[in-house]
Coordinates of C-alpha atoms in Angstrom, one line a residue:
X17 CA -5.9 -10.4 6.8
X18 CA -8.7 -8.0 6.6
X19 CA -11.5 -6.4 8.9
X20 CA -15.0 -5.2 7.7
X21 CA -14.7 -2.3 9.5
X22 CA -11.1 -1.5 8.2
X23 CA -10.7 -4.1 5.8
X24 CA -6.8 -4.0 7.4
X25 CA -6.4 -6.9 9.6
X26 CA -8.6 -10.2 10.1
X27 CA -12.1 -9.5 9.2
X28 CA -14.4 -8.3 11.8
X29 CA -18.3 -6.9 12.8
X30 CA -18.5 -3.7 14.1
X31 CA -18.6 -5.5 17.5
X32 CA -15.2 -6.7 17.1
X33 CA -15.7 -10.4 16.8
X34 CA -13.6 -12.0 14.4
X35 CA -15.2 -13.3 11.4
X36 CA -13.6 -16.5 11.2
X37 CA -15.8 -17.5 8.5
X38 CA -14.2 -15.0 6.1
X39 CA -10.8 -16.0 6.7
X40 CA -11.9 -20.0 5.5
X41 CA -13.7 -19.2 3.1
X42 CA -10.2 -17.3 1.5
X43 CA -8.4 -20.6 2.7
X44 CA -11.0 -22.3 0.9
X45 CA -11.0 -20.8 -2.7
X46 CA -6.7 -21.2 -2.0
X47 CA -6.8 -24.5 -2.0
X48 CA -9.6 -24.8 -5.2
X49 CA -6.8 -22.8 -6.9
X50 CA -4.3 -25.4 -6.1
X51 CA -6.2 -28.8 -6.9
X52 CA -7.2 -26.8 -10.3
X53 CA -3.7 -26.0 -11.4
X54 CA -2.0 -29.1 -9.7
X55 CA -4.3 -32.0 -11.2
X56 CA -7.2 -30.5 -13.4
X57 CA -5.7 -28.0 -15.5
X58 CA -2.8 -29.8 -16.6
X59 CA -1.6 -32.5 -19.2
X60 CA -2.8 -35.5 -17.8
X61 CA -5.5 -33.5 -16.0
X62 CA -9.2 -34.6 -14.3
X63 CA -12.0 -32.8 -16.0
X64 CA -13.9 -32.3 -13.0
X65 CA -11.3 -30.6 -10.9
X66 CA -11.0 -27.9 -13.6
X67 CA -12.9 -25.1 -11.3
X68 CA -10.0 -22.9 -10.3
X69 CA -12.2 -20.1 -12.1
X70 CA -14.9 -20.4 -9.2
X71 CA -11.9 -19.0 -6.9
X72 CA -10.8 -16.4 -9.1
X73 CA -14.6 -15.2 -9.3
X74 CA -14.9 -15.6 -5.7
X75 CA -11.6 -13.4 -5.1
X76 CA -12.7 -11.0 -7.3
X77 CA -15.8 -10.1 -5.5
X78 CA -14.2 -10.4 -2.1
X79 CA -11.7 -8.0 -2.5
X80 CA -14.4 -5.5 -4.1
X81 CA -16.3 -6.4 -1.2
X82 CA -13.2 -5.5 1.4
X83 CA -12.4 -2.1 -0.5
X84 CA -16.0 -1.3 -0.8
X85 CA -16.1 -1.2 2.9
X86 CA -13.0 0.2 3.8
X87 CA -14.0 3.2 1.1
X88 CA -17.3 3.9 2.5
X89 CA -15.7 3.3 6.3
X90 CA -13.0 5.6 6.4
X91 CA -13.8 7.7 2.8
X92 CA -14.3 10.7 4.7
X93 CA -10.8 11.2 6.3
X94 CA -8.6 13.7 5.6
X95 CA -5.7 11.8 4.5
X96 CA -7.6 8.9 3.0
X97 CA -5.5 8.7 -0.3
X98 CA -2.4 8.3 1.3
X99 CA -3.3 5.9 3.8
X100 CA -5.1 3.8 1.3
X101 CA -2.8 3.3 -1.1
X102 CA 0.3 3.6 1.4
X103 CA -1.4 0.2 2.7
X104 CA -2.1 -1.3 -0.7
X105 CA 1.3 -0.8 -1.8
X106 CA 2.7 -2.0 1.6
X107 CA 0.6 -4.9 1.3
X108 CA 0.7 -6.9 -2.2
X109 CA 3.9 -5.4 -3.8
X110 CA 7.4 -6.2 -1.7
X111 CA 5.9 -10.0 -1.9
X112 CA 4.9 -9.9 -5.8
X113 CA 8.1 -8.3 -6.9
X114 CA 10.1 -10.7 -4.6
X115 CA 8.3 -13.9 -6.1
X116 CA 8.0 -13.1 -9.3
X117 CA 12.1 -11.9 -9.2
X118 CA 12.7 -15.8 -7.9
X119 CA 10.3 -17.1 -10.4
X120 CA 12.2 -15.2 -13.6
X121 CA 15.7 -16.0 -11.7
X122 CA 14.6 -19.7 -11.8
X123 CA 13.3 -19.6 -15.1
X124 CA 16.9 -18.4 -16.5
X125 CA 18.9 -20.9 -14.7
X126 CA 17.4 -23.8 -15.1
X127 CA 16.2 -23.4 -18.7
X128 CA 12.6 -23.1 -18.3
X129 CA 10.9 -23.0 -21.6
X130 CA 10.9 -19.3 -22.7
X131 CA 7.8 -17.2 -23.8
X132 CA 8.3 -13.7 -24.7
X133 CA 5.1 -12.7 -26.0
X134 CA 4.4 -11.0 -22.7
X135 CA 6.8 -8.2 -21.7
X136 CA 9.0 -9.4 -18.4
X137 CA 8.9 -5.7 -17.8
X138 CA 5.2 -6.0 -17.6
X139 CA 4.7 -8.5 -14.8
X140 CA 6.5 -6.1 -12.7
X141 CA 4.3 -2.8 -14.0
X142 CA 1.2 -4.9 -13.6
X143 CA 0.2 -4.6 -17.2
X144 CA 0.7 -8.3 -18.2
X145 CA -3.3 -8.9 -18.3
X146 CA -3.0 -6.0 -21.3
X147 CA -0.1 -7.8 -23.2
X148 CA -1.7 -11.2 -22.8
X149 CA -5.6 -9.5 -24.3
X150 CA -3.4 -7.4 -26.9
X151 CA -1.1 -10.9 -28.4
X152 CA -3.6 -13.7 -27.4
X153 CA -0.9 -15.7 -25.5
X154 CA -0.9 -16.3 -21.7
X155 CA 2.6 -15.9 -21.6
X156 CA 5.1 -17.7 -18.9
X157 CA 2.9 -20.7 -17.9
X158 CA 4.3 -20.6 -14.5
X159 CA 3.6 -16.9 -13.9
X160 CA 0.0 -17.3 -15.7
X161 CA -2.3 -16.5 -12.1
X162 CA -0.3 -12.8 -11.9
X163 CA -2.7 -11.4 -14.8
X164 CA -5.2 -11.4 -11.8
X165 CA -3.1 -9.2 -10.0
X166 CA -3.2 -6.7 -12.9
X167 CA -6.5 -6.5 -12.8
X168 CA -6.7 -6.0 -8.9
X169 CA -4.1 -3.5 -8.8
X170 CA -6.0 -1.4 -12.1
X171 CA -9.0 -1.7 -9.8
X172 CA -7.4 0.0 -7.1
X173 CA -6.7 2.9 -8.9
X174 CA -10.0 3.6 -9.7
X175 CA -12.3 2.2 -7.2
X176 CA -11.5 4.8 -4.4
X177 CA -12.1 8.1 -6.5
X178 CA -15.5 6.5 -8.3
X179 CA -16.9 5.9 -5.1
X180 CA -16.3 9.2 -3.6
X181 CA -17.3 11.1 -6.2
X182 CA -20.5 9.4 -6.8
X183 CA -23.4 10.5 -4.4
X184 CA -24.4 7.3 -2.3
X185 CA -27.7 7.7 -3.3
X186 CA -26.6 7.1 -6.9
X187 CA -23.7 4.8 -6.2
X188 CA -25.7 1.2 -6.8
X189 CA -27.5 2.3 -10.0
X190 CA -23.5 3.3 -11.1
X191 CA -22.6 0.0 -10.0
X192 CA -25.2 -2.0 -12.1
X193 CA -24.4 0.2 -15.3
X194 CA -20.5 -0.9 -15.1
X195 CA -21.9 -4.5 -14.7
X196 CA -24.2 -4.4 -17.6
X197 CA -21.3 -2.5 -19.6
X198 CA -19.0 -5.2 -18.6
X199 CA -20.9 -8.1 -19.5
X200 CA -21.4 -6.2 -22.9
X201 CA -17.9 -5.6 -23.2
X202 CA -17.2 -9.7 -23.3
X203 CA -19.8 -9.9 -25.9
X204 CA -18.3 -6.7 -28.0
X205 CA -15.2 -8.5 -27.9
X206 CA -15.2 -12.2 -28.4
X207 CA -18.2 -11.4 -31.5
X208 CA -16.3 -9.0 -33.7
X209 CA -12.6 -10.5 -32.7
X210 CA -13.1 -13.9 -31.1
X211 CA -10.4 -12.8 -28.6
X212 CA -11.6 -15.0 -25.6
X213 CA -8.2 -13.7 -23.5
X214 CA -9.2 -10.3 -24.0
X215 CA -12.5 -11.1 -22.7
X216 CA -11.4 -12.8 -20.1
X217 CA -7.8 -10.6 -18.7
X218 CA -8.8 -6.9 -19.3
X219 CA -10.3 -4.5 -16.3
X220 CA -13.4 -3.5 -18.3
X221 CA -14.1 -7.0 -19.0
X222 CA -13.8 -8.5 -15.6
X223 CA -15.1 -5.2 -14.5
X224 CA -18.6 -7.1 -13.6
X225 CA -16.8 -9.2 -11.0
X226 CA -15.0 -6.1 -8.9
X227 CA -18.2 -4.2 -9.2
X228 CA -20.7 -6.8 -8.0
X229 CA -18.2 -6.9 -4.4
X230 CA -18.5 -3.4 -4.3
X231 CA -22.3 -3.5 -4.6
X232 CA -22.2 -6.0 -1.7
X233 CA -20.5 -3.8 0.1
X234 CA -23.4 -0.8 -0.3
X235 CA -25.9 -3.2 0.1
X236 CA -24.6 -4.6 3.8
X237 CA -25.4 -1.0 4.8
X238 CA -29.1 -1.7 4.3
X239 CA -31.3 -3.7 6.8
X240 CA -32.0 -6.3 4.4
X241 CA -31.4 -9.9 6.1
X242 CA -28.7 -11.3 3.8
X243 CA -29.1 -14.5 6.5
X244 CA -32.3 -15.6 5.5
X245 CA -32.9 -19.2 4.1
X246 CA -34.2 -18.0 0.8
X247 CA -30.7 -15.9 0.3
X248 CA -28.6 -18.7 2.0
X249 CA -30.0 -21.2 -0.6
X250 CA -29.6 -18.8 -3.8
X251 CA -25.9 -19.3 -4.0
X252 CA -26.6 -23.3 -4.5
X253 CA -29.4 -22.6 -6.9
X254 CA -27.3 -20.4 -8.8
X255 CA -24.3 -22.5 -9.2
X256 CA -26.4 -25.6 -10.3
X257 CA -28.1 -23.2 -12.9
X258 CA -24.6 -22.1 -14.4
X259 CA -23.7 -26.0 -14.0
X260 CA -26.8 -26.7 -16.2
X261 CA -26.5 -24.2 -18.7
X262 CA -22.7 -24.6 -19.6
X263 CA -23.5 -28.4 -21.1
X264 CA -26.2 -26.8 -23.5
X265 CA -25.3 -23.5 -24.5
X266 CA -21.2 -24.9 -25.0
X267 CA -17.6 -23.3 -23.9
X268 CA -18.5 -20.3 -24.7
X269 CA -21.1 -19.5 -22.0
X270 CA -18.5 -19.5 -19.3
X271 CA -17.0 -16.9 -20.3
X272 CA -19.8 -14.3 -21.4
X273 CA -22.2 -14.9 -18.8
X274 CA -21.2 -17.5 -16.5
X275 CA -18.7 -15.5 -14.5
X276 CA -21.1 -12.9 -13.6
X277 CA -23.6 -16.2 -12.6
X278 CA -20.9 -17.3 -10.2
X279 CA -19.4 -13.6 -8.7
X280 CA -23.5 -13.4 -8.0
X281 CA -23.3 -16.2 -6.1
X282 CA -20.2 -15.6 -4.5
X283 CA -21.6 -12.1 -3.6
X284 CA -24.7 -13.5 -1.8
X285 CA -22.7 -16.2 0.4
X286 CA -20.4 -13.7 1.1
X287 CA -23.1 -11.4 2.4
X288 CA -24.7 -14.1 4.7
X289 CA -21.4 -15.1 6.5
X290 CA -20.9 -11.6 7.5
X291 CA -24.4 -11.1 8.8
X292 CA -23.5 -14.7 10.7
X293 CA -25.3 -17.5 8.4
X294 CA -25.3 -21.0 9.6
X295 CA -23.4 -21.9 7.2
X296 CA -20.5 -19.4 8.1
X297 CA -19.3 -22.1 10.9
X298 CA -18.4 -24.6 8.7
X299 CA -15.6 -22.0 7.3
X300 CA -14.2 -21.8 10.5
X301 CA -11.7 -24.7 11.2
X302 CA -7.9 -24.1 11.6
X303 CA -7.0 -25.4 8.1
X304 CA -9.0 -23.5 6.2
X305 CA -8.2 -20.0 8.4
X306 CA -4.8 -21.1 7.8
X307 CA -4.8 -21.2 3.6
X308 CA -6.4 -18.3 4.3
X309 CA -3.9 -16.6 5.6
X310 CA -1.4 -17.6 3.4
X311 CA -3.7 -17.2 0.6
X312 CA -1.6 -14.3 -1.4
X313 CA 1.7 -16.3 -1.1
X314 CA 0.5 -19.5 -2.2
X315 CA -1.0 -18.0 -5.1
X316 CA 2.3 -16.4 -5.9
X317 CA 4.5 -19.3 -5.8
X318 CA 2.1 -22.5 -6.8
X319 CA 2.4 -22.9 -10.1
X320 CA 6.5 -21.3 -10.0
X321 CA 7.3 -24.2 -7.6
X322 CA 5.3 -26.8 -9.8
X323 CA 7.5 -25.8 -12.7
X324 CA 10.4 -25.7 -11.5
X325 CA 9.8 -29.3 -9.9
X326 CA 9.3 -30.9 -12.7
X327 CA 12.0 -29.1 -14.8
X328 CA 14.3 -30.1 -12.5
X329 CA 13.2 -33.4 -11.6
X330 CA 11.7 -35.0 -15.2
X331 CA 12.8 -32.2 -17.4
X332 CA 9.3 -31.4 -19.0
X333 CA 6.6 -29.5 -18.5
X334 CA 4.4 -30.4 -15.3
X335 CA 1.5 -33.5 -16.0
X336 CA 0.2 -36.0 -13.9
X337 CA -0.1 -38.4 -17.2
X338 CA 2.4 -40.9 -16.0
X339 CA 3.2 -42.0 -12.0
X340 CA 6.2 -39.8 -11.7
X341 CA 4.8 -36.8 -12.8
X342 CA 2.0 -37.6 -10.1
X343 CA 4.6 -38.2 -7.4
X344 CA 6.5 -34.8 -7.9
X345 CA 3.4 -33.1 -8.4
X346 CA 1.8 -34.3 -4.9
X347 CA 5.3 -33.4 -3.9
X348 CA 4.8 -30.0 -4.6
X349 CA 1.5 -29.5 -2.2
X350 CA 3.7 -29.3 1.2
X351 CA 6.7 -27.3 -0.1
X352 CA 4.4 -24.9 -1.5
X353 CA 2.8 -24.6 2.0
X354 CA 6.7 -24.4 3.3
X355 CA 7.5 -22.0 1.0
X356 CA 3.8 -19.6 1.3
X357 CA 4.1 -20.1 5.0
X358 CA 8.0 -18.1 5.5
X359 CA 6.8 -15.9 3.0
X360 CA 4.1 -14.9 4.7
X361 CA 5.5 -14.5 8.0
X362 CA 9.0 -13.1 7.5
X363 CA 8.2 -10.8 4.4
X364 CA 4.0 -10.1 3.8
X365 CA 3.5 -9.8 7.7
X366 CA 6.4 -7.6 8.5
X367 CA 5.7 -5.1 5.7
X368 CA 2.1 -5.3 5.9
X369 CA 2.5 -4.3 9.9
X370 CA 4.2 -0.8 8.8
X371 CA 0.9 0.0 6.6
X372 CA -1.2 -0.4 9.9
X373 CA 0.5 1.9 11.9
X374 CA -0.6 4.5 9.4
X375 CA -3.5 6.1 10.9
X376 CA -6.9 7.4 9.7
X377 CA -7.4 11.2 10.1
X378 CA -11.0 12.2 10.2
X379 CA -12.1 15.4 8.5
X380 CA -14.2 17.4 10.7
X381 CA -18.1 16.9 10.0
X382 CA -18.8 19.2 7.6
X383 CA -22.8 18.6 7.7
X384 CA -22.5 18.9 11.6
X385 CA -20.9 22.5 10.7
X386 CA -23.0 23.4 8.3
X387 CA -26.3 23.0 10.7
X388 CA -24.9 25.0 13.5
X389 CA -23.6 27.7 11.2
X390 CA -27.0 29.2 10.9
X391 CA -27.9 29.0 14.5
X392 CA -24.4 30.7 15.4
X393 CA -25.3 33.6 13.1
X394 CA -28.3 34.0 14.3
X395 CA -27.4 34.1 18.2
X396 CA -24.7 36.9 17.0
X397 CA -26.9 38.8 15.1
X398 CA -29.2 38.9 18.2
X399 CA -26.4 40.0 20.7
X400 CA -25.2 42.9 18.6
X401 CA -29.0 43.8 18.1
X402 CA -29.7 44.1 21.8
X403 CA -30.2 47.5 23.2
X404 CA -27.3 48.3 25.3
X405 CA -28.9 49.0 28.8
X406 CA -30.2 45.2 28.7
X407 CA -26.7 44.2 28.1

């Protein structure tokens, strides 16, 4: 879990109040995942449950929103670098590697349908997003979610020094050009190739989505009332407005403009839970806290688990198009939660607790130093000036 003040551990307000709110809304955007992949985007599938890309969005923007803060929190220390990425590494890869070891392992015994197009080498090199943009094929079905990972983990390696080495006064018009460049990147690409999964899996593409948390993150510094109703209600009105638009404009608006639409409105319902919205206490039941929790390893091992289900079981690819593929997909739901619960607790936890023992070193305060510098001079000057009978 995370904290807003060291985006390390379970979020939290400067006062030190847990943000509960945070934690459920994670939980919640799991679970969208889940009923997406499980019954909407798969043979057999409901149309309306189809929105898994409203959690990917909202991801997106909450983990630019988390490193914002932590970057413009603890940027100053000394050992910053280290630390950072010390806890990054400690945090997402001994879990990744494991699951997506288990989910190749599987894959050779039991026969999975193969798919080569994408490099295995590159899901463990985080570079499968590039491979699936550079041959237009999604690759292993059951390892499809890890091109988000790619994405996060390029972020990572840029976010820290672009922040630093922009001058906060600066940093939010920086911020908007990426998005604008972004959103004209999706265009540049799907209207001279037609290459929607490059438009949709590289960095600078989905750069908009990353950016816009990190904006939130600025913007939570400012005394603006990201609480009030007219804020509170924008994330509604936004959503409906994307909802509206996608059945005129057609399939392609989704992807050009319609993820920034919804990373917007994930950005500003973000914003008011922090600042403690109404609406933030509705986030805050056990369930959801708990999904949330578990988040990374349930998005890890979902779709791996589903595969190898119904390999197993029906030997076919997963559907819900006849009553037994329903059965072993439901099936599915609680050993995934088995599964992403031991996970969690006997391998993320464990590994993640070494990263927060690594402390933050603060540099010492170079404007404080630079003030008093001329006022030390000064009083010198004045002592070595004095006559010596007065001294």
């Amino acid at each position: 879990m995370q904290k807003i003040d060291s985006f390390e551990a379970s979020p939290k307000e400067r006062t030190g109040r847990r943000i509960v709110a945070l934690d459920g809304f994670r939980g919640l955007m799991t679970l969208f995942v889940i009923l997406s992949h499980y019954f909407g985007e798969i043979a057999g599938g409901i149309l309306p449950l189809r929105f898994g890309f409203i959690a990917v969005d909202s991801f997106f923007v909450l983990s630019g929103l988390l490193v914002g803060r932590l970057i413009l929190d603890k940027g100053d220390a000394e050992n910053f670098y280290q630390v950072f990425y010390a806890r990054r590494i400690l945090r997402t890869f001994p879990i990744y590697f494991l699951c997506v070891a288990l989910a190749i392992a599987a894959e050779r015994a039991i026969g999975l349908p193969g798919n080569d197009a994408v490099p295995t080498w590159s899901y463990f090199s985080f570079t499968n997003n590039i491979f699936v943009a550079l041959t237009q094929n999604t690759g292993r079905e059951w390892l499809g979610p890890t091109w988000t990972m790619g994405v996060e983990e390029q972020f990572y390696l840029i976010a820290p020094a672009l922040m630093l080495a922009t001058p906060r006064r600066y940093l939010l018009h920086v911020l908007t050009g990426i998005i604008a460049l972004s959103i004209a990147s999706r265009f540049a690409i799907f209207l001279t190739s037609g290459n929607s999964l490059a438009a949709l899996t590289l960095l600078p593409t989905r750069a908009d989505n990353l950016a816009i948390g990190l904006a939130c993150a600025l913007l939570l510094k400012t005394g603006i009332r990201w609480d009030s109703f007219a804020l509170r209600a924008a994330p509604i009105v936004i959503l409906i407005l994307f909802f509206v638009v996608d059945q005129f404009v057609g399939d392609n608006f989704p992807l050009l403009l319609g993820h920034t639409l919804v990373c917007v409105a994930a950005a500003l319902f973000l914003m008011s839970m922090v600042r403690g919205a109404p609406e933030a206490k509705r986030f805050e039941s056990k369930t959801l806290a708990f999904f949330g929790e578990t988040s990374y390893a349930v998005y890890l091992t979902h779709m791996p688990i589903l595969w190898v289900a119904h390999a197993l079981i029906l030997h076919h690819a997963p559907s819900i198009a006849t009553g037994a593929g329903f059965a072993v997909t439901i099936a599915c739901l609680p050993l995934t939660v088995l599964i992403a619960t031991a996970l969690t607790r006997f391998v993320e936890a464990p590994i993640t607790s070494i990263g927060q023992r690594l402390k933050w070193r603060q540099a010492p305060p170079k404007a404080a130093a630079l003030k008093t510098a001329p006022v030390e001079a000064a009083a010198i000057a004045a002592v070595c000036l004095e006559p010596e009978a007065s001294r």
